[in-house]
Coordinates of N, CA and C in Angstrom, one line a residue:
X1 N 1.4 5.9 47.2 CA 2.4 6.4 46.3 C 2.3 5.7 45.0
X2 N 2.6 6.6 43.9 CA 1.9 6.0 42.4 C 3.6 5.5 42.1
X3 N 3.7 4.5 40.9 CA 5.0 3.8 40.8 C 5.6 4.8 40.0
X4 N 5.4 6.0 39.9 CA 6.2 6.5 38.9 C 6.9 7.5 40.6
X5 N 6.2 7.7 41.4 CA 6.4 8.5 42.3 C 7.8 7.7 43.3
X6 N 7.4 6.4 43.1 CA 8.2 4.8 44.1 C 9.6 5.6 43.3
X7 N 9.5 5.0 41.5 CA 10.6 4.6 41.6 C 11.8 6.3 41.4
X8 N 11.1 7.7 40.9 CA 11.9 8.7 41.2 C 12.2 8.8 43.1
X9 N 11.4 8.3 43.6 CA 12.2 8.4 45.8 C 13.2 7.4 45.3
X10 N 13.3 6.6 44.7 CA 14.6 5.4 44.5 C 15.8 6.1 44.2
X11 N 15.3 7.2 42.8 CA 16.4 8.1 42.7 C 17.0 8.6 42.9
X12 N 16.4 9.4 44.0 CA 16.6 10.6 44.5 C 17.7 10.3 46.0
X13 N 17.1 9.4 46.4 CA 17.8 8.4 47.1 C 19.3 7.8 47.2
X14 N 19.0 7.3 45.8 CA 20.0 7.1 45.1 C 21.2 8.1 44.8
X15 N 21.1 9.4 44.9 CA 21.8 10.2 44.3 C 22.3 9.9 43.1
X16 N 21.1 9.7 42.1 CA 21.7 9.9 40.5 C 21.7 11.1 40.1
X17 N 22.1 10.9 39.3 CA 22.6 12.1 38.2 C 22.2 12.0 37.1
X18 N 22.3 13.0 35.8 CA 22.3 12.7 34.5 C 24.1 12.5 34.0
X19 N 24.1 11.3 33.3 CA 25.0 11.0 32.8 C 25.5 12.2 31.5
X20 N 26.8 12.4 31.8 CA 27.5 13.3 31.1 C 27.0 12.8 29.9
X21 N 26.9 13.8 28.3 CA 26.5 13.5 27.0 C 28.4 13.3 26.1
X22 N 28.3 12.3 26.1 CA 29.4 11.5 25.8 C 30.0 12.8 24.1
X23 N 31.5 12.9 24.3 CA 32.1 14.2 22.9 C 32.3 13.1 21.8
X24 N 30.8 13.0 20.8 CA 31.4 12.0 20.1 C 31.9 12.6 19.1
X25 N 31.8 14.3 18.8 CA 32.5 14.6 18.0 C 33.9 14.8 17.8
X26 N 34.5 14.8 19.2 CA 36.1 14.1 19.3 C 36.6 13.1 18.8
X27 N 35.5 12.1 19.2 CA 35.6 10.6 19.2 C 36.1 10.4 17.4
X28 N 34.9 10.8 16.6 CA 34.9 10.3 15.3 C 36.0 11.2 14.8
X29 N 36.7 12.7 15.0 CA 37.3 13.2 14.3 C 39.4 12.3 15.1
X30 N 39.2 11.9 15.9 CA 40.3 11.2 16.3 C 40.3 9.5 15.6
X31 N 39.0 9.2 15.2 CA 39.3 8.2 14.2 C 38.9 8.1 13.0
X32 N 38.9 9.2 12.3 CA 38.7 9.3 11.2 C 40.2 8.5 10.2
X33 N 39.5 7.9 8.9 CA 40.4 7.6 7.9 C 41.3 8.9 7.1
X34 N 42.4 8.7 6.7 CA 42.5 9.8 5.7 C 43.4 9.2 4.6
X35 N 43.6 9.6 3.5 CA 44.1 9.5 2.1 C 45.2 10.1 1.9
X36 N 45.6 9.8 0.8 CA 46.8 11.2 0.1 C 46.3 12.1 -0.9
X37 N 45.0 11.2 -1.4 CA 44.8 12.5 -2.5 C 43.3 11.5 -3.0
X38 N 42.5 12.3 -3.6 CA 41.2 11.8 -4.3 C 40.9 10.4 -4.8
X39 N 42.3 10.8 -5.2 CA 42.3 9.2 -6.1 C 42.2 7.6 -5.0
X40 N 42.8 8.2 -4.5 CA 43.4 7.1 -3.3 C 42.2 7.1 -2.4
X41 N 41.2 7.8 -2.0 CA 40.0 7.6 -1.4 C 38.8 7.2 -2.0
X42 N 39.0 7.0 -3.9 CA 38.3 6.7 -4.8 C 38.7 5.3 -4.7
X43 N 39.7 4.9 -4.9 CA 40.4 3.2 -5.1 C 39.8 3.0 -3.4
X44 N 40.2 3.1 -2.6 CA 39.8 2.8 -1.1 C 37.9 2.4 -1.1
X45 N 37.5 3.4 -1.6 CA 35.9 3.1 -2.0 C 35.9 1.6 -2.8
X46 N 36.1 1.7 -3.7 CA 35.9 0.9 -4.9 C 36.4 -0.3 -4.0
X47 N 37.6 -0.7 -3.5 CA 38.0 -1.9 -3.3 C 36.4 -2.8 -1.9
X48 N 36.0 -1.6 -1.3 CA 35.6 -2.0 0.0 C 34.2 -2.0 -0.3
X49 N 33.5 -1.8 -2.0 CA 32.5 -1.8 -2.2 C 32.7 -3.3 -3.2
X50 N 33.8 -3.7 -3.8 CA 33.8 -4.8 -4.8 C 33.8 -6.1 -4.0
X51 N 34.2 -5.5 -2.7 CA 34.6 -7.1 -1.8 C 33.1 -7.7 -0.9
X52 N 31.8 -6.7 -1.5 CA 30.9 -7.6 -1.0 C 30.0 -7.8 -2.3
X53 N 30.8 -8.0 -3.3 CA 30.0 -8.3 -4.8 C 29.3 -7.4 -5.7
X54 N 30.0 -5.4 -5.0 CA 29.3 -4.3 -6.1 C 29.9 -4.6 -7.5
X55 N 29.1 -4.4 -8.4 CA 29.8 -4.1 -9.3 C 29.9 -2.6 -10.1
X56 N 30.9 -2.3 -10.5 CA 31.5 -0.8 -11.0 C 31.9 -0.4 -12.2
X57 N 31.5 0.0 -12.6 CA 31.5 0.7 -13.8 C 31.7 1.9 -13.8
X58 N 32.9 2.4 -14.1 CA 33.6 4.1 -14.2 C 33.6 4.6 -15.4
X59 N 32.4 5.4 -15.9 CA 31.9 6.0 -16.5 C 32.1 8.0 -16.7
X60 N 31.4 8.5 -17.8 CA 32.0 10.1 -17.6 C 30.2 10.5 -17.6
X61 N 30.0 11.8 -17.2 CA 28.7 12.6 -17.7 C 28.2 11.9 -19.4
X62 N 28.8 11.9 -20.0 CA 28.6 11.9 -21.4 C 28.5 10.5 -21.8
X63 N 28.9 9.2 -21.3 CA 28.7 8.1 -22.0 C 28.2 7.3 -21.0
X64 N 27.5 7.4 -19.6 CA 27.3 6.8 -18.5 C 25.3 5.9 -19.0
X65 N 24.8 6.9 -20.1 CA 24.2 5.8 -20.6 C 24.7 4.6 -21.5
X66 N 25.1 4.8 -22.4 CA 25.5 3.9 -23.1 C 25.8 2.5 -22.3
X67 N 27.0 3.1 -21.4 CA 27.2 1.8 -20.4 C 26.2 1.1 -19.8
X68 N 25.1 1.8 -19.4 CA 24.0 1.1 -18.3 C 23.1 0.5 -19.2
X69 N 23.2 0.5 -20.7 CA 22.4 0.0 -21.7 C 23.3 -1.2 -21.9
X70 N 24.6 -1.2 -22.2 CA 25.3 -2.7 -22.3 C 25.6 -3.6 -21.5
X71 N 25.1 -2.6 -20.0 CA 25.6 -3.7 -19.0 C 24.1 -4.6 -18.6
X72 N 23.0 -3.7 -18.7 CA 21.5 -4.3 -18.4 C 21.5 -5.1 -19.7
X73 N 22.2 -5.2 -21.0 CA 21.7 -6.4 -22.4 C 22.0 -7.5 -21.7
X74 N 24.2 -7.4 -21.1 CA 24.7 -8.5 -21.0 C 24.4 -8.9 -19.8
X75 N 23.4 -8.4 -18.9 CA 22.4 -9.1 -18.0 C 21.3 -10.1 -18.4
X76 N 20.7 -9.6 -19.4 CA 20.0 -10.6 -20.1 C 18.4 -10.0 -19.6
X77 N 18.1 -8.7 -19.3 CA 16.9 -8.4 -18.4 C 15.8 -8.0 -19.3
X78 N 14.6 -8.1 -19.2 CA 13.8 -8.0 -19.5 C 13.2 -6.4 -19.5
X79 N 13.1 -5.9 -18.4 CA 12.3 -4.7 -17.8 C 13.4 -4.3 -17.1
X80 N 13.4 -2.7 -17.0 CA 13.7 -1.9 -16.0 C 13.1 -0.7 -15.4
X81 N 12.5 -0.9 -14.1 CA 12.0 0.5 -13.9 C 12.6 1.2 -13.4
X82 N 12.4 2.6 -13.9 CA 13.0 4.0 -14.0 C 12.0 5.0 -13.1
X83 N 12.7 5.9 -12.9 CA 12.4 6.7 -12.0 C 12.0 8.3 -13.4
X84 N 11.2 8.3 -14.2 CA 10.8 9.2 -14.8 C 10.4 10.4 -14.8
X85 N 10.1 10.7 -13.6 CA 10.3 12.3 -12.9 C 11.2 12.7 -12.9
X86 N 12.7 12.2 -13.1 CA 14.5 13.0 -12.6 C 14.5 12.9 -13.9
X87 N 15.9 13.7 -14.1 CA 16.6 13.5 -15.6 C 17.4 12.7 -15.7
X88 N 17.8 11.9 -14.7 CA 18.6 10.3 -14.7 C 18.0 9.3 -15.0
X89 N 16.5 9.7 -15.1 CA 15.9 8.3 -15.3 C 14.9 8.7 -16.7
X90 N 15.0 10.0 -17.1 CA 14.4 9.9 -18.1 C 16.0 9.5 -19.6
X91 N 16.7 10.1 -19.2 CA 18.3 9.8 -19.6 C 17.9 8.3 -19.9
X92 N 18.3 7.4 -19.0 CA 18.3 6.1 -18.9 C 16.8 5.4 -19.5
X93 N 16.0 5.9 -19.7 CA 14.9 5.6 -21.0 C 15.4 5.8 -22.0
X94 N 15.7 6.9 -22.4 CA 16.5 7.3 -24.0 C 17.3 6.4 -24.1
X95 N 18.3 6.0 -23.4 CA 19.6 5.0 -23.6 C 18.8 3.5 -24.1
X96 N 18.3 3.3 -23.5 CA 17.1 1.7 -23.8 C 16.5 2.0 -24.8
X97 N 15.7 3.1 -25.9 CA 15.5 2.9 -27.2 C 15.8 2.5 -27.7
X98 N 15.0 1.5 -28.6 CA 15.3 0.4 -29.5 C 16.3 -1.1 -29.2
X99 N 16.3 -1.2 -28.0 CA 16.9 -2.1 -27.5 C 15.5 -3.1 -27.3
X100 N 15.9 -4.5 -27.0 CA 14.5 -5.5 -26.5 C 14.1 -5.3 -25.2
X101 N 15.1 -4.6 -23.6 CA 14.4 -3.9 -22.7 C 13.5 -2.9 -22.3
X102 N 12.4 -3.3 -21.7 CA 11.1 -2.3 -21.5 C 11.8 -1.5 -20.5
X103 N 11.4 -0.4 -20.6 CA 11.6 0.7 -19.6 C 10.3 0.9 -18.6
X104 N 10.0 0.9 -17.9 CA 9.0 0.5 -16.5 C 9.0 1.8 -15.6
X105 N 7.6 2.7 -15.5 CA 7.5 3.6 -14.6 C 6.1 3.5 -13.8
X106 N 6.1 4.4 -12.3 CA 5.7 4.1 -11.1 C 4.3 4.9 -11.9
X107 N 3.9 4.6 -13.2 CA 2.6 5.2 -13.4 C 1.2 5.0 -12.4
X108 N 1.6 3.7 -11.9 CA -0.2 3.0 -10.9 C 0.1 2.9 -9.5
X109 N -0.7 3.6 -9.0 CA -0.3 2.8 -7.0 C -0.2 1.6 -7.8
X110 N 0.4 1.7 -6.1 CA 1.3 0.5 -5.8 C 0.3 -1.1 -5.6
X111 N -0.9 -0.4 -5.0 CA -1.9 -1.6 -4.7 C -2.3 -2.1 -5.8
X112 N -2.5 -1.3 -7.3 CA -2.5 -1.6 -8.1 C -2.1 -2.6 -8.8
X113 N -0.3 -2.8 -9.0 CA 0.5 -3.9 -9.2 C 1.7 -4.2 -8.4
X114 N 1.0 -4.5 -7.3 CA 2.4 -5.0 -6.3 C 2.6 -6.6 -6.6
X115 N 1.6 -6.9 -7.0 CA 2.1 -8.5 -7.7 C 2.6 -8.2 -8.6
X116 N 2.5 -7.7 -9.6 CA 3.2 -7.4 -10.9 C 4.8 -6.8 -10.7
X117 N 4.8 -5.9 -9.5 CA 6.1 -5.5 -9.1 C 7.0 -6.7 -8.5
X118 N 6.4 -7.3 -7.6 CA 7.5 -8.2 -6.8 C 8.2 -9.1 -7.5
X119 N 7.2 -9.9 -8.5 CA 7.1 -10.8 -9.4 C 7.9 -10.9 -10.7
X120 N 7.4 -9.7 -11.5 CA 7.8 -9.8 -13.3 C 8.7 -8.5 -13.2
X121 N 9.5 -7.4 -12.2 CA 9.9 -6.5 -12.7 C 11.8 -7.0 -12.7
X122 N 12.5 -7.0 -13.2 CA 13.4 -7.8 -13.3 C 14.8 -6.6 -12.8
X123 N 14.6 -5.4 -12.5 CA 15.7 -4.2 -12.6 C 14.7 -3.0 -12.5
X124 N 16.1 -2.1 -11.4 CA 15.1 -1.3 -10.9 C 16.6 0.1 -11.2
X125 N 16.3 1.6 -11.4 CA 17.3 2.3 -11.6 C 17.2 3.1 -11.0
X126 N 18.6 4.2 -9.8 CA 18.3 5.3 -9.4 C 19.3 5.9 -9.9
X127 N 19.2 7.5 -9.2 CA 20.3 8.4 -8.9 C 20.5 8.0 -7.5
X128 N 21.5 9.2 -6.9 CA 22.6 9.0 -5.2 C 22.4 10.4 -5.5
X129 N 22.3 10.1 -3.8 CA 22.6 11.5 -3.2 C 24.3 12.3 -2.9
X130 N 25.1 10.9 -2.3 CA 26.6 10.9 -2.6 C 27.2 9.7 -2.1
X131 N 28.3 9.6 -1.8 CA 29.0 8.4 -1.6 C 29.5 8.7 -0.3
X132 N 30.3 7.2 0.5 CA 30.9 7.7 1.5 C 31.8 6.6 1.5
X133 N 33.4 7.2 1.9 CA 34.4 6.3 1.0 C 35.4 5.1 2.1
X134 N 34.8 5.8 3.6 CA 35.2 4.3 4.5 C 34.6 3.4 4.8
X135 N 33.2 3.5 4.6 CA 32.8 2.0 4.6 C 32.1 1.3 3.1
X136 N 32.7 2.2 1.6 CA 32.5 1.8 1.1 C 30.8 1.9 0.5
X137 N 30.0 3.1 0.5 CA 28.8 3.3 0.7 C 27.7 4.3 -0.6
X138 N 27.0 4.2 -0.8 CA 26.4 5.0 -1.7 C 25.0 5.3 -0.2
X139 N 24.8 6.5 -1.1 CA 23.8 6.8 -0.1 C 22.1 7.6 -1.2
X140 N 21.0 7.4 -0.6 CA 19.9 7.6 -1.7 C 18.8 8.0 -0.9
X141 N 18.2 9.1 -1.5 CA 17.3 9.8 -0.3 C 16.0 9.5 -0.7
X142 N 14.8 8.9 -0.6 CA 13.6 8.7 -0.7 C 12.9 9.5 -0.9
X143 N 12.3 9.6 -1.9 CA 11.1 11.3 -2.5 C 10.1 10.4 -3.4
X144 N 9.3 11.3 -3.4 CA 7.7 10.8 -4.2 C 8.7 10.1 -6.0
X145 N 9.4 11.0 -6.1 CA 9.8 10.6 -7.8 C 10.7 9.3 -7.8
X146 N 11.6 9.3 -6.7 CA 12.1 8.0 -6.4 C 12.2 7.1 -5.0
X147 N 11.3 6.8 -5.3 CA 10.8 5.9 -4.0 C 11.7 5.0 -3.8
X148 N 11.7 4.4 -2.3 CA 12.6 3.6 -1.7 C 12.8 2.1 -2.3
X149 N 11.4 1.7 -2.8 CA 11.0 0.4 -3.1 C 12.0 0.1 -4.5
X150 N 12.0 1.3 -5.2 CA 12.7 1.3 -6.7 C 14.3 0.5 -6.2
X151 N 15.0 0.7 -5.2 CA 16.3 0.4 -4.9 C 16.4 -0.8 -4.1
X152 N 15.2 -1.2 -3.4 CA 15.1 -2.6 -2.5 C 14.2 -3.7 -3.2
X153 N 13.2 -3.5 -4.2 CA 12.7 -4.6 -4.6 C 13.2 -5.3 -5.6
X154 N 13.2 -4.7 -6.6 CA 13.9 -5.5 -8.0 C 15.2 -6.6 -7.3
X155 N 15.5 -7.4 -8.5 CA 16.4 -8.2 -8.1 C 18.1 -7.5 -8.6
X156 N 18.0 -6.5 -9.3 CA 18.7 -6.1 -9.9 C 18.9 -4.7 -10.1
X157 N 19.9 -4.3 -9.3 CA 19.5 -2.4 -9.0 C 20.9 -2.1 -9.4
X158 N 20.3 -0.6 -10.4 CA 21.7 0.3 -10.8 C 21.4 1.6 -10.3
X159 N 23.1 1.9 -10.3 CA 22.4 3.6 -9.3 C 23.7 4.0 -9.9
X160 N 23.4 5.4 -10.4 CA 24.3 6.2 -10.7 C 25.0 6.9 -10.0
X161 N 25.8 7.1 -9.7 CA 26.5 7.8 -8.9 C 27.7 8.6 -9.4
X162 N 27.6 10.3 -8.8 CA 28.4 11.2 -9.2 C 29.6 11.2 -7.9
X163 N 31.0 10.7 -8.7 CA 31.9 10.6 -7.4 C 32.6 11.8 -7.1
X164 N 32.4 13.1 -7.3 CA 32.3 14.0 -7.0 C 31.9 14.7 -5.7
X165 N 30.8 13.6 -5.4 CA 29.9 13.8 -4.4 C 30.5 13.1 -3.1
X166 N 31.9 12.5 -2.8 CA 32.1 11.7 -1.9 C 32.8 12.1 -1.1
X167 N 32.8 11.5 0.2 CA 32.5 11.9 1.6 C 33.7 10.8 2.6
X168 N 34.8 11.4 3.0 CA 35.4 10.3 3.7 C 34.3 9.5 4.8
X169 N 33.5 10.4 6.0 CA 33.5 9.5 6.9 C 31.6 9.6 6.4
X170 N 30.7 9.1 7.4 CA 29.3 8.8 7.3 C 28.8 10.3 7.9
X171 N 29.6 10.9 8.8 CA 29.1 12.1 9.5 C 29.6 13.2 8.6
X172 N 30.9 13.4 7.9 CA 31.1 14.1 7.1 C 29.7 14.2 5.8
X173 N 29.1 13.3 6.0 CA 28.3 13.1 4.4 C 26.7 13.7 5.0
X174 N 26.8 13.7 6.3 CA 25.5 14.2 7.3 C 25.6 16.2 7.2
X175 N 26.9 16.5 7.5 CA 26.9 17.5 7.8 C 27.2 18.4 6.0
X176 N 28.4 18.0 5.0 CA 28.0 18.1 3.8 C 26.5 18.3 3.1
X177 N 25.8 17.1 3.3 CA 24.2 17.2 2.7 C 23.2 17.9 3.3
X178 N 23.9 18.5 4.7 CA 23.3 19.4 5.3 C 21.9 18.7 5.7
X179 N 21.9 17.6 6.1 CA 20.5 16.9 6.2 C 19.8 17.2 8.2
X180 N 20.1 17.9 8.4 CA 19.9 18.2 9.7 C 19.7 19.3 9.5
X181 N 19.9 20.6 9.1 CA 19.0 21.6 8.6 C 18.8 22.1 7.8
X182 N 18.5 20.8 7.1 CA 17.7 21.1 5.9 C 16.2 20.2 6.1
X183 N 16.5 19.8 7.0 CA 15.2 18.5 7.8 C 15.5 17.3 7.1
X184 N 15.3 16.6 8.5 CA 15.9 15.2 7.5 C 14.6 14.5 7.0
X185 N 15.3 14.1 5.7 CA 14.1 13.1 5.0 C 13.6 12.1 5.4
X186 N 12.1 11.2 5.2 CA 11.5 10.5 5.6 C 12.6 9.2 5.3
X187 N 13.4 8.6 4.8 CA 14.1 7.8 4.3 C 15.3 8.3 4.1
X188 N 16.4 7.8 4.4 CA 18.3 7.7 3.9 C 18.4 6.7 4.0
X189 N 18.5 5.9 2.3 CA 19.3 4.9 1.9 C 20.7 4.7 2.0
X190 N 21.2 3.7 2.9 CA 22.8 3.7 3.3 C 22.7 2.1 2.3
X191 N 23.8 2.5 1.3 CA 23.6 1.2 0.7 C 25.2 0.4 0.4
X192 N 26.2 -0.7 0.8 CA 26.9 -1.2 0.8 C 27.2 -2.2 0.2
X193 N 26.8 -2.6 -0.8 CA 26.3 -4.5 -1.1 C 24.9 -4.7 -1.6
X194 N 25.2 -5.5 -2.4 CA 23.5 -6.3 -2.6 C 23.3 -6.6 -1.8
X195 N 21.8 -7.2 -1.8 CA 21.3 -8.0 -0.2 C 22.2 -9.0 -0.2
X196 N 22.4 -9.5 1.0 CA 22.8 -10.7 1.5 C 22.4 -11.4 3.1
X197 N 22.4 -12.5 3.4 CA 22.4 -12.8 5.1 C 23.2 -14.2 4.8
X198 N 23.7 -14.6 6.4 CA 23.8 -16.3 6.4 C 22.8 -16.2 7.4
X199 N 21.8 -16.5 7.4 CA 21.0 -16.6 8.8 C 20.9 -18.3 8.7
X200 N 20.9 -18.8 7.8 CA 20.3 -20.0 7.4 C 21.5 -20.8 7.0
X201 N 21.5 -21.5 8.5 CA 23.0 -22.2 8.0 C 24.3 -21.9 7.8
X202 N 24.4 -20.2 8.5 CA 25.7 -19.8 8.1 C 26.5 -20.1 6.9
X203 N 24.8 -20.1 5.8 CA 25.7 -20.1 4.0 C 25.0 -18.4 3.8
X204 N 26.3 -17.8 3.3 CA 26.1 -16.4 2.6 C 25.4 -16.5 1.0
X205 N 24.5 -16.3 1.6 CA 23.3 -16.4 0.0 C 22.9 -14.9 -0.7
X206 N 23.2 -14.3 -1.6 CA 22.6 -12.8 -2.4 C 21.4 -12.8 -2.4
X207 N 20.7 -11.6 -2.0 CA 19.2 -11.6 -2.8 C 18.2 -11.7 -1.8
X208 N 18.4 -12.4 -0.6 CA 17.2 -12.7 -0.2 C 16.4 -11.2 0.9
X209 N 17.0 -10.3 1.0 CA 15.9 -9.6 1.4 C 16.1 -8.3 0.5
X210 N 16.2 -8.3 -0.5 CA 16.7 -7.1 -1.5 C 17.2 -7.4 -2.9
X211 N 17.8 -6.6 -3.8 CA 18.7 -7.0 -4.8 C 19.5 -8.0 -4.8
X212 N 19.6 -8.8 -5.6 CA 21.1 -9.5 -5.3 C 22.3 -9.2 -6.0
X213 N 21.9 -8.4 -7.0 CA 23.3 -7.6 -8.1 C 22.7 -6.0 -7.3
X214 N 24.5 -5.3 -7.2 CA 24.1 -3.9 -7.5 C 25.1 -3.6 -8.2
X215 N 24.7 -2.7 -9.2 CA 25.8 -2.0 -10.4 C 25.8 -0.7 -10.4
X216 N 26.8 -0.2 -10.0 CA 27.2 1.5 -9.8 C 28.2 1.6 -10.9
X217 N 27.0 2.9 -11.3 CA 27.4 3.7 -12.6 C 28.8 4.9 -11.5
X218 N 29.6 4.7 -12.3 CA 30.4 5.4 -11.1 C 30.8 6.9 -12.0
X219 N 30.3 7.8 -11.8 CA 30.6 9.5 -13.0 C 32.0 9.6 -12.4
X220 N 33.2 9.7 -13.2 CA 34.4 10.5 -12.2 C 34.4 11.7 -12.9
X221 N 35.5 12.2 -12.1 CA 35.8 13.9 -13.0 C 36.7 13.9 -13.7
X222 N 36.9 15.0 -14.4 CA 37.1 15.0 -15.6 C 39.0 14.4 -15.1
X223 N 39.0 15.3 -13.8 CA 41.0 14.8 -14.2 C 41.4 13.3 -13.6
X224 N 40.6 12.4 -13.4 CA 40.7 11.1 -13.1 C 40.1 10.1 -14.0
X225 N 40.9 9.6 -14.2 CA 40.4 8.4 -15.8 C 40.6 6.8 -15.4
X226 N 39.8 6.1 -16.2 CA 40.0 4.7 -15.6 C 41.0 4.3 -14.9
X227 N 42.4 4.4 -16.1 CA 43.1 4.0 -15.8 C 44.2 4.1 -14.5
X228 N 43.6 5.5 -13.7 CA 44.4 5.9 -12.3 C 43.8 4.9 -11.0
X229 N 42.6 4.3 -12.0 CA 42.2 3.2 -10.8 C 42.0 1.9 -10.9
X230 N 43.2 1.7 -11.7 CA 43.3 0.2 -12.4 C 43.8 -0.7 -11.5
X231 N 44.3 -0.7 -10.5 CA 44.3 -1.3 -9.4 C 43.2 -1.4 -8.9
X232 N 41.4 -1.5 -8.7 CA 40.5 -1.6 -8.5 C 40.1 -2.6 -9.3
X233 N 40.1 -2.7 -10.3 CA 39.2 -3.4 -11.8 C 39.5 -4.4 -11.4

C-alpha cells in the first residue's frame, strides 16, 4: 500500500468529512464600520493613515500639482521618478519645470541601473487605484507603466489619490474594482504607512524595508473643502 493510499484508509476510517466553507460574507457584512456621511469616513481615513506618519495633503483636480512641487522643494529632493506613460505622471513633470528637481523615468531595464536606482534616486511618484477608509489604506495596481518598484524603492513616495474612489471596507474595494472579473492583477498594492519594523530591539525605525516618508496627494470633490476636515490637520 502506497502512503498516499495508508493515509486516505486513515480517513476513510476516520469518518472525515469536508469541512463546512465557513459564510464569511456574513461575517464581514455583520462587522463592517459605518459613518454618517462622506465626510466623516474621509476624517476616519485621514486620522488612521496620519497615526502611522502618512502625510496629507488635500488638494483639488486643478492645483494638486503645484502642491506636490512645494512639498518635494520643502523636502529638499534631488530626483523624482515618474511614471511617464500615465497623465499623472506626465502632469507631475510639467509641475517640476524649472524647478532644481530632475524628473526620472523607467527609460532602461532595470539591470541596466539598479545601482543607480537603489542608491541615487531620492523619490518615487504614483497614481491609486482607490482608497479604503477602515484601515486607513491606499491601494495601487502594478502595470508595465507603473511598476511596483516605483512605490517600494525610493525613500520617498507620493501617490495621488482621487478620494472619490473610497471604499469603507477592503472587500467592498475588491468587489467595486471588480478585480475578480476583471482578472486579478499580477500585483495589488495595499499601502498603510511608510515602511516601518521593530524587529531590532523593539525600536520602531521608518524606512527600512521601503519608503520612509509617504505623502498623499489627497483630490477631494468639489463639495468638500479643507476646512470640513480640519479636525484631521
Amino acid at each position: 500500500m502506497s502512503a498516499r493510499d495508508n493515509i486516505l484508509a486513515k480517513l476513510r476510517k476516520a469518518d472525515a468529512y469536508p469541512m463546512i466553507e465557513p459564510n464569511t460574507a456574513d461575517y464581514y457584512r455583520q462587522n463592517e464600520m459605518t459613518w454618517e456621511n462622506e465626510t466623516a469616513r474621509l476624517k476616519h481615513w485621514a486620522v488612521t493613515m496620519r497615526a502611522v506618519k502618512t502625510e496629507i495633503y488635500w488638494v483639488t483636480r486643478d492645483n494638486w500639482p503645484q502642491v506636490f512641487r512645494q512639498a518635494a522643494e520643502e523636502k529638499g529632493l534631488k530626483n523624482i521618478l515618474l511614471p511617464l506613460q500615465t497623465s499623472v505622471g506626465l502632469k507631475a513633470q510639467a509641475a517640476l519645470e524649472g524647478s532644481n528637481i530632475e524628473a526620472l523615468s523607467f527609460e532602461r531595464k532595470i539591470e541596466e541601473w539598479k545601482d543607480e536606482f537603489f542608491q541615487q534616486v531620492d523619490a518615487g511618484f504614483s497614481g491609486s487605484k482607490c482608497g479604503i477608509a477602515r484601515t486607513g489604506t491606499i491601494m495601487l495596481e502594478s502595470s508595465p507603466e507603473q511598476p511596483r518598484s516605483l512605490s517600494l524603492v525610493p525613500p520617498v513616495h507620493f501617490c495621488l489619490f482621487d478620494t472619490s474612489k473610497m471604499y469603507g471596507e477592503f472587500h467592498h474595494a475588491v468587489e467595486g474594482e471588480k478585480l475578480v472579473e476583471n482578472g486579478m492583477p499580477t500585483n495589488v498594492i495595499l499601502i498603510s504607512g511608510p515602511s516601518k519594523t521593530a524587529d531590532i530591539q523593539l525600536t520602531l525605525a521608518y524606512g527600512a524595508h521601503g519608503p520612509r516618508d509617504l505623502v498623499v496627494l489627497a483630490i477631494l470633490p468639489d463639495h468638500i473643502s479643507p476646512a470640513d476636515l480640519e479636525e484631521t490637520v
